[in-house]
CSV table of C-alpha atoms and ligand atoms in Angstrom, one decimal:
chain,number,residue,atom,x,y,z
C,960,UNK,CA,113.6,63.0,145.4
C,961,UNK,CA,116.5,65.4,145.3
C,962,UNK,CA,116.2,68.0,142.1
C,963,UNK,CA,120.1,67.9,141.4
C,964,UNK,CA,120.4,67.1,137.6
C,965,UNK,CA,116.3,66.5,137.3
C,966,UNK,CA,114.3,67.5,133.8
C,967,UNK,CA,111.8,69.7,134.5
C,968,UNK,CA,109.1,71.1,132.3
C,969,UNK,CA,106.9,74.0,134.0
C,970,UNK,CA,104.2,75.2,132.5
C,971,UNK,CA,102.9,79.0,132.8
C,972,UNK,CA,106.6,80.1,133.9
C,973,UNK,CA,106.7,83.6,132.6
C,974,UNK,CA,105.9,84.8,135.6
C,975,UNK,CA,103.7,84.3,139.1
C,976,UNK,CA,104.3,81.0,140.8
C,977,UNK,CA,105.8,79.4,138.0
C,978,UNK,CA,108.3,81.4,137.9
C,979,UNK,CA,109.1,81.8,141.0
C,980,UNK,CA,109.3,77.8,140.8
C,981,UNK,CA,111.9,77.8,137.8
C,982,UNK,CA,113.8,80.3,140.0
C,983,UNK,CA,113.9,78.1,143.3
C,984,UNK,CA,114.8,74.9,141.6
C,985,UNK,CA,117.4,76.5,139.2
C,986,UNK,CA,119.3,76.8,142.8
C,987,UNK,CA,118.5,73.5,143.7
C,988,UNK,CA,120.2,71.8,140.8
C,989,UNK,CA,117.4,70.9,138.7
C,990,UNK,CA,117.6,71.5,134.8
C,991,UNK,CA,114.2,73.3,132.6
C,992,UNK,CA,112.2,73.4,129.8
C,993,UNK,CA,109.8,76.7,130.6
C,994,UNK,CA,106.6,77.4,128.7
C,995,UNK,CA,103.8,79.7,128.2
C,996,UNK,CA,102.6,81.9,125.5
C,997,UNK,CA,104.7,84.9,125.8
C,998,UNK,CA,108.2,84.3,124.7
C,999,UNK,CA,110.0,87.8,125.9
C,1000,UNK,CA,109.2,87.0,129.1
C,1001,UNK,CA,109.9,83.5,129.2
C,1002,UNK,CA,113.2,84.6,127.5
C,1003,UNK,CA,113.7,86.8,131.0
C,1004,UNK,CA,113.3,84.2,133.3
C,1005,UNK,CA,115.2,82.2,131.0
C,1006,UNK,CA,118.5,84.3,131.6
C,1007,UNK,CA,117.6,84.4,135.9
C,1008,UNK,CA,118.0,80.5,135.6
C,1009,UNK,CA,120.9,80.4,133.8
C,1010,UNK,CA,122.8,82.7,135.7
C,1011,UNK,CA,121.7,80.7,138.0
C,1012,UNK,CA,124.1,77.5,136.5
C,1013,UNK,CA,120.6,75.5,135.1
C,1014,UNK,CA,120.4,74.5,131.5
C,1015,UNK,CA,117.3,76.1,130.3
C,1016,UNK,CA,115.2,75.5,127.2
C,1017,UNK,CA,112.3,78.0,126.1
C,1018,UNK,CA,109.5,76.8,124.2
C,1019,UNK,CA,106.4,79.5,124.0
C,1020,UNK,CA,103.1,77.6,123.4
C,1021,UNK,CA,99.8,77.9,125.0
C,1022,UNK,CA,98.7,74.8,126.7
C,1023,UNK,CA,95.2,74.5,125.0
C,1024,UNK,CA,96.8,73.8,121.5
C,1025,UNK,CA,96.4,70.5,120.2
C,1026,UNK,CA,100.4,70.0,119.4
C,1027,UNK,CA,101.4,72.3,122.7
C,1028,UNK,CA,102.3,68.8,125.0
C,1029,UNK,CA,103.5,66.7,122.6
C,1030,UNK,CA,105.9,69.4,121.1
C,1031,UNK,CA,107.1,70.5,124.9
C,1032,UNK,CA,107.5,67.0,125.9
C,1033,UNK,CA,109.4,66.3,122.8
C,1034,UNK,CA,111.7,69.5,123.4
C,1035,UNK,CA,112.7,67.9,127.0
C,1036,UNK,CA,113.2,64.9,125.6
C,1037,UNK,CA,115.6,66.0,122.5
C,1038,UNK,CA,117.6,68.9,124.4
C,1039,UNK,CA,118.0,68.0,127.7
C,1040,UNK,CA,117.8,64.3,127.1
C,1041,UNK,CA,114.6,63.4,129.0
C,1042,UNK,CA,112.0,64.6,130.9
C,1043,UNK,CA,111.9,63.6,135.0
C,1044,UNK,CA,109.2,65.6,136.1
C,1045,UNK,CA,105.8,67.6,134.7
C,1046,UNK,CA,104.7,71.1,136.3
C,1047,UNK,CA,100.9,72.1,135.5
C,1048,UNK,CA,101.3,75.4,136.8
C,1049,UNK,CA,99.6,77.3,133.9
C,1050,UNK,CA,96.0,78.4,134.5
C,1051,UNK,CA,93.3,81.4,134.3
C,1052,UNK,CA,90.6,82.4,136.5
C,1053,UNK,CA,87.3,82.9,135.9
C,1054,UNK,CA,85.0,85.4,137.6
C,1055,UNK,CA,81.2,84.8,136.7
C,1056,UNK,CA,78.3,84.4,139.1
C,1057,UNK,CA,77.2,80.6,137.6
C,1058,UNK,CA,74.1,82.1,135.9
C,1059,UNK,CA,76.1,84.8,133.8
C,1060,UNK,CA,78.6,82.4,132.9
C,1061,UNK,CA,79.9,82.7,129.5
C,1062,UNK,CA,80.2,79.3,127.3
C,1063,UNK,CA,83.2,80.9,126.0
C,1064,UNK,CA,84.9,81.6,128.8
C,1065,UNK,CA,83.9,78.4,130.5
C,1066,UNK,CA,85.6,76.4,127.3
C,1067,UNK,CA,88.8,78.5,127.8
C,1068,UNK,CA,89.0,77.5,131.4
C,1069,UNK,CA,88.3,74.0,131.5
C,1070,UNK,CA,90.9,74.1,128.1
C,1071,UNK,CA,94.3,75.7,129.7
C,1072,UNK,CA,93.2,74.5,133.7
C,1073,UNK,CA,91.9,70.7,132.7
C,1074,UNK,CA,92.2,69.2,129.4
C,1075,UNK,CA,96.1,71.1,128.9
C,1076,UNK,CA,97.3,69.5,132.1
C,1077,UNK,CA,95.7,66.2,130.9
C,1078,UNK,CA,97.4,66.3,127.4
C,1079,UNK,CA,101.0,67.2,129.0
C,1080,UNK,CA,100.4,64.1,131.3
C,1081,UNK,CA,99.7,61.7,128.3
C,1082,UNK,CA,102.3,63.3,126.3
C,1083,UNK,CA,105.4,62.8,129.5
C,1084,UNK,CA,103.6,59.1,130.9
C,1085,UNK,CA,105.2,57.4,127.8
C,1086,UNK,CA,109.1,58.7,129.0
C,1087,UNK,CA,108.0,58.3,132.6
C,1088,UNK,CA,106.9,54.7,132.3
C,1089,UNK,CA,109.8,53.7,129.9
C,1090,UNK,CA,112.3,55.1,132.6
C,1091,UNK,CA,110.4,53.6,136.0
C,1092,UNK,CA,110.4,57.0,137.3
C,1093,UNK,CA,108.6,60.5,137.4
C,1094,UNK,CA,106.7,63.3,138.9
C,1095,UNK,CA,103.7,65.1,137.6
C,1096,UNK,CA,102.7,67.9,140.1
C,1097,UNK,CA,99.6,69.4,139.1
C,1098,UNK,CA,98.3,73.1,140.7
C,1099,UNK,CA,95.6,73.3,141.9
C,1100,UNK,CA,93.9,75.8,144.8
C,1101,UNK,CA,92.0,76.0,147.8
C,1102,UNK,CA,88.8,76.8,145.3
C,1103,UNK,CA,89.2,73.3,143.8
C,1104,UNK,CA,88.6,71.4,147.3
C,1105,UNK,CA,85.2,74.4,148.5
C,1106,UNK,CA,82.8,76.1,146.8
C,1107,UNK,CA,83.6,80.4,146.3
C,1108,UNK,CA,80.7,81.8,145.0
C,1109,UNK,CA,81.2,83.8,142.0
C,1110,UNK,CA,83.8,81.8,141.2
C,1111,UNK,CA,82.1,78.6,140.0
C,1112,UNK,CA,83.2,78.2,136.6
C,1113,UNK,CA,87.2,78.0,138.2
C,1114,UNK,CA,86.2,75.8,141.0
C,1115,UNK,CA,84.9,73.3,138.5
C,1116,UNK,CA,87.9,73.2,136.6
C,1117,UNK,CA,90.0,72.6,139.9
C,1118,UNK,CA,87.8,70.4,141.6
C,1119,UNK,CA,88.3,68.0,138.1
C,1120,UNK,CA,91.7,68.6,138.4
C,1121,UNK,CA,91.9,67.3,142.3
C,1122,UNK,CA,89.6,64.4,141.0
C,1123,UNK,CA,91.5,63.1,138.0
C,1124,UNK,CA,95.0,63.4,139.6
C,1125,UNK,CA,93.8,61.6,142.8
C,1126,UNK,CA,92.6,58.6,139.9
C,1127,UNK,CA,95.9,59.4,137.9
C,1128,UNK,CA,98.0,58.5,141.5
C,1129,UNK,CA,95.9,55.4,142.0
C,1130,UNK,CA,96.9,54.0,138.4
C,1131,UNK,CA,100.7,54.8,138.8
C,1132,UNK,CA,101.3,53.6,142.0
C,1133,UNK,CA,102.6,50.4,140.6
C,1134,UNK,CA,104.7,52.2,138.5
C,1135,UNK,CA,106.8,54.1,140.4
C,1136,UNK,CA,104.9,57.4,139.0
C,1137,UNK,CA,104.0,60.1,141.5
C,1138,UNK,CA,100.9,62.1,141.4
C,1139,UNK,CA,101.3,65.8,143.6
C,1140,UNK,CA,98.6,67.8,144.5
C,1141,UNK,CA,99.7,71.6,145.3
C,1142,UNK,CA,96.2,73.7,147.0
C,1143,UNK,CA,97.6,77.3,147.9
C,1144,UNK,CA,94.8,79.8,148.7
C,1145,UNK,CA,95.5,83.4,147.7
C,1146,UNK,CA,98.6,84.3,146.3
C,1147,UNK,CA,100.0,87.7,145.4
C,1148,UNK,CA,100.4,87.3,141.7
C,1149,UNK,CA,99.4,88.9,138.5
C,1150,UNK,CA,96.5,86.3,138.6
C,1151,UNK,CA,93.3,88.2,138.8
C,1152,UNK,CA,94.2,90.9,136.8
C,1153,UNK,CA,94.5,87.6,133.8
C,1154,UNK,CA,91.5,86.8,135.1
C,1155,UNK,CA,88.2,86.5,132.5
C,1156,UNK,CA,84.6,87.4,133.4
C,1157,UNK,CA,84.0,90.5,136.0
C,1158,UNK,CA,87.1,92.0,137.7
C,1159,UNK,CA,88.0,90.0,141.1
C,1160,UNK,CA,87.2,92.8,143.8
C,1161,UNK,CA,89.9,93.8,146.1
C,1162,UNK,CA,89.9,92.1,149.8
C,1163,UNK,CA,91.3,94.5,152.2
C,1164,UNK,CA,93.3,93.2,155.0
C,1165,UNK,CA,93.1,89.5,152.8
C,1166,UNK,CA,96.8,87.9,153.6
C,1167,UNK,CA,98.6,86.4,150.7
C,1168,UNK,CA,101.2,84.1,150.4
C,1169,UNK,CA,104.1,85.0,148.2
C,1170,UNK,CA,104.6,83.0,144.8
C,1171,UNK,CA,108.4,82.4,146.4
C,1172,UNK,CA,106.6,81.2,149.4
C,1173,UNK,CA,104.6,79.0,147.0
C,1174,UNK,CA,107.8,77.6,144.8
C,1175,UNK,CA,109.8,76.4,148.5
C,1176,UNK,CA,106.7,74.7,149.2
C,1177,UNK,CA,106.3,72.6,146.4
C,1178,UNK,CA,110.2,72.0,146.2
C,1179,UNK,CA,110.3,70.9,149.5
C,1180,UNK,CA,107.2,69.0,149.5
C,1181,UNK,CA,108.5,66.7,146.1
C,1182,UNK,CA,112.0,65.9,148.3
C,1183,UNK,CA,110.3,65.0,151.0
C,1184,UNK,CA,107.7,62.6,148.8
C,1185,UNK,CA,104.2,63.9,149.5
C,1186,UNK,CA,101.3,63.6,147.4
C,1187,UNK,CA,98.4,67.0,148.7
C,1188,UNK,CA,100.1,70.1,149.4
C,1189,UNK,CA,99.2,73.2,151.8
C,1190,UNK,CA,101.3,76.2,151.4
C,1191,UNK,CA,100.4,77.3,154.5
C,1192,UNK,CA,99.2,74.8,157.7
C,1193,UNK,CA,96.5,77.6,158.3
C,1194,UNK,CA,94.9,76.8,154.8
C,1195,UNK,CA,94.1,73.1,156.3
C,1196,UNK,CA,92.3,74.7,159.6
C,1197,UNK,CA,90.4,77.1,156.5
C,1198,UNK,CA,89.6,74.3,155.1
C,1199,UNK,CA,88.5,72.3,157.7
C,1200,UNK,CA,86.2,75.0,159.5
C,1201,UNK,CA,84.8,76.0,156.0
C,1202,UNK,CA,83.4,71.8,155.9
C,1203,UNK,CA,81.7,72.1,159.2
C,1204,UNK,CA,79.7,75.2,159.1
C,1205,UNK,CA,79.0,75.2,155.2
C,1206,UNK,CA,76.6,78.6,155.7
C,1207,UNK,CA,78.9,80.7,157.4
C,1208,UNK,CA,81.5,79.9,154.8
C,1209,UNK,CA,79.2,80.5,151.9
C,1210,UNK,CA,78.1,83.8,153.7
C,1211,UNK,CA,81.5,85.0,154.6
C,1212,UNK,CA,82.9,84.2,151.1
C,1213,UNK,CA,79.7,85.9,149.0
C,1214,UNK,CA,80.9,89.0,150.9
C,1215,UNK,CA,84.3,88.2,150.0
C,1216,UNK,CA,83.8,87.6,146.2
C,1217,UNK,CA,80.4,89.2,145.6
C,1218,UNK,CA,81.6,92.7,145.5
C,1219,UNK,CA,81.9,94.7,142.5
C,1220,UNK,CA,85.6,94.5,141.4
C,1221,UNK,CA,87.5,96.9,139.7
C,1222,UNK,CA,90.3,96.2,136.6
C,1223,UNK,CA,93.5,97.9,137.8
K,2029,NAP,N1,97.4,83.5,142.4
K,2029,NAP,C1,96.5,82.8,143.2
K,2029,NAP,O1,95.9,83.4,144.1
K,2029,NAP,C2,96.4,81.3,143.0
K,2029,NAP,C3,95.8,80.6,144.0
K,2029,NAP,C4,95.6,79.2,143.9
K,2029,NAP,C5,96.0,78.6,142.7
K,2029,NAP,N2,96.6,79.3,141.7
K,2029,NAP,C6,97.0,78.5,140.5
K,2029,NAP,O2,98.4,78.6,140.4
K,2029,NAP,C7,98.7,78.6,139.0
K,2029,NAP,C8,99.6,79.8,138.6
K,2029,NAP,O3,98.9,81.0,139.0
K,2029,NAP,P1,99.7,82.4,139.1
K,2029,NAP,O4,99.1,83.0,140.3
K,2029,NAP,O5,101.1,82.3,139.0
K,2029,NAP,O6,99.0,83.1,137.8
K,2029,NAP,P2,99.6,84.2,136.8
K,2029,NAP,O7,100.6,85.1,137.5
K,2029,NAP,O8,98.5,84.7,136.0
K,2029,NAP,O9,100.5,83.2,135.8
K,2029,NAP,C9,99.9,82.3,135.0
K,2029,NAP,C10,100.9,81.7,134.1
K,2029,NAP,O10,100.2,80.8,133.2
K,2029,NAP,C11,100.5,81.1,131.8
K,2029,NAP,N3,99.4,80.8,131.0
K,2029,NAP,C12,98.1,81.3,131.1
K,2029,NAP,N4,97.4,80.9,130.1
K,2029,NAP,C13,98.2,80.1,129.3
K,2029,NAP,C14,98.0,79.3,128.2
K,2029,NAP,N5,96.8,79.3,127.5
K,2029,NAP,N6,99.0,78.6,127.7
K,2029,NAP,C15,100.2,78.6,128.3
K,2029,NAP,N7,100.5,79.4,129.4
K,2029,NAP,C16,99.4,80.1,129.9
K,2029,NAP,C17,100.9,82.6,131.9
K,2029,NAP,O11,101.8,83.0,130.8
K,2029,NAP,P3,101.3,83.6,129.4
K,2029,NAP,O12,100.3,84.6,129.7
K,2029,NAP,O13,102.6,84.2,128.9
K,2029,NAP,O14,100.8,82.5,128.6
K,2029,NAP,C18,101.6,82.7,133.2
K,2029,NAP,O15,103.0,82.3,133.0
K,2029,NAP,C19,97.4,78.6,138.2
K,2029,NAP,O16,97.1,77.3,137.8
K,2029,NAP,C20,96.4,79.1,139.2
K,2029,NAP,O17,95.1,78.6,139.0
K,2029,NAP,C21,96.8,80.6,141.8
């Protein structure tokens, strides 16, 4: 798929990988509708795209509102004319051990990081299916495919996102519909500092990939057609060795994301 003259609605593009990704395929041709809740800086990333010759349409929402998909979707489809593909980039973390997890805080996870991507993709199949043609790329992480302790509450909501877009790619692939998968591990955003539950501890020495690094990835990764994508080919080795000796992984990440963490 090239991204010349493609619709493209990204969620969670006010900043962090988002929009990094509105940035990278601004240059590569593609035309946007960005969301997320706060408009001034959707507004800035807004202008960055435009200069950068892509038609750009702002529309500030949060994802967990009952209308927020259907009134996004309907935006692509009456200013820029139709919608080619679906970005479910927003998201929020969620630091609990699983025995101090707050039912609130659980609801507001599984709301913007499951059932918000699954309203966008119901409210863009319709245009998708009428056309033949689309591309919903759904973000997910390294902590939806293993277990991080302390983290379980945003695992959960990951690992149902891996799960119901591998289904999702199974029912479309008749109709032409493509299902990606993005998994980056860390990456050096604003991300834990959004964060609910405890503070995320900081991980000396812990190597991040940029949210640019991120954006290439996925841009290249929808032109050249594949469906699970690993920012870096190291995360696949992680992954691997993390499945074969499941006690040193668990050990080596409660060190990791037991420690006490501290709001910057
Ligand atoms: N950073 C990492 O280490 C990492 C690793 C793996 C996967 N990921 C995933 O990558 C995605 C992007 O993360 P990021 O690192 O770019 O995080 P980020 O810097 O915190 O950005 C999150 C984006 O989502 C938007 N957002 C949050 N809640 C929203 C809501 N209720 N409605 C609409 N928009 C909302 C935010 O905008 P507003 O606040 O303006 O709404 C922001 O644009 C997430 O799905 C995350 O789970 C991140």
């Amino acid at each position: 798929m090239q991204w010349r003259g493609k619709n493209v609605v990204i969620t969670g593009a006010s900043r962090g990988i988002g929009r990094s990704l509105a940035l990278e395929l601004a240059r590569r041709g593609a035309r946007m509708i960005l969301t997320a809740r706060s408009r001034p800086e959707l507004e800035s990333v807004a202008e960055l795209t435009r200069s950068l010759g892509a038609d750009t349409v702002v529309v500030a929402s949060d994802v967990s509102a009952a209308d927020s998909a259907s009134e996004v979707v309907a935006a692509a489809a009456g200013q820029l004319g139709g919608v080619d593909v679906l970005v479910n980039n927003a998201g929020v973390g969620l630091r609990a051990s699983v025995d101090q997890l707050a039912r609130a805080d659980l609801e507001r996870v599984l709301a913007v990081n499951l059932l918000g991507p699954i309203a966008y993709i119901q409210a863009a199949l319709p245009h998708f299916r009428r056309q033949g043609s689309g591309l919903i790329i759904n973000l997910s992480s390294l902590a939806g495919l293993m277990p991080v302790p302390h983290l379980g509450g945003y695992c959960a909501t990951k690992h149902a996102l891996v799960v119901l877009s591998r289904c999702l790619r199974a029912e479309l692939r008749e109709a032409g519909i493509r299902v990606m998968l993005v998994h980056p591990g860390a990456v050096d955003t604003d991300f834990r500092h959004h964060s609910l539950g405890s503070p995320f501890p900081s991980v000396p020495g812990r190597s991040r990939v940029s949210a640019e690094q991120v954006a290439v990835a996925i841009a290249r990764a929808a032109e050249d057609g594949r469906d699970e994508v690993f920012v870096r080919p190291l995360d696949r080795v992680l992954l691997a060795t993390a499945r074969l000796l499941p006690r040193r992984r668990d050990r080596i990440l409660l060190r990791r994301y037991g420690r006490t963490g501290v709001r910057p």
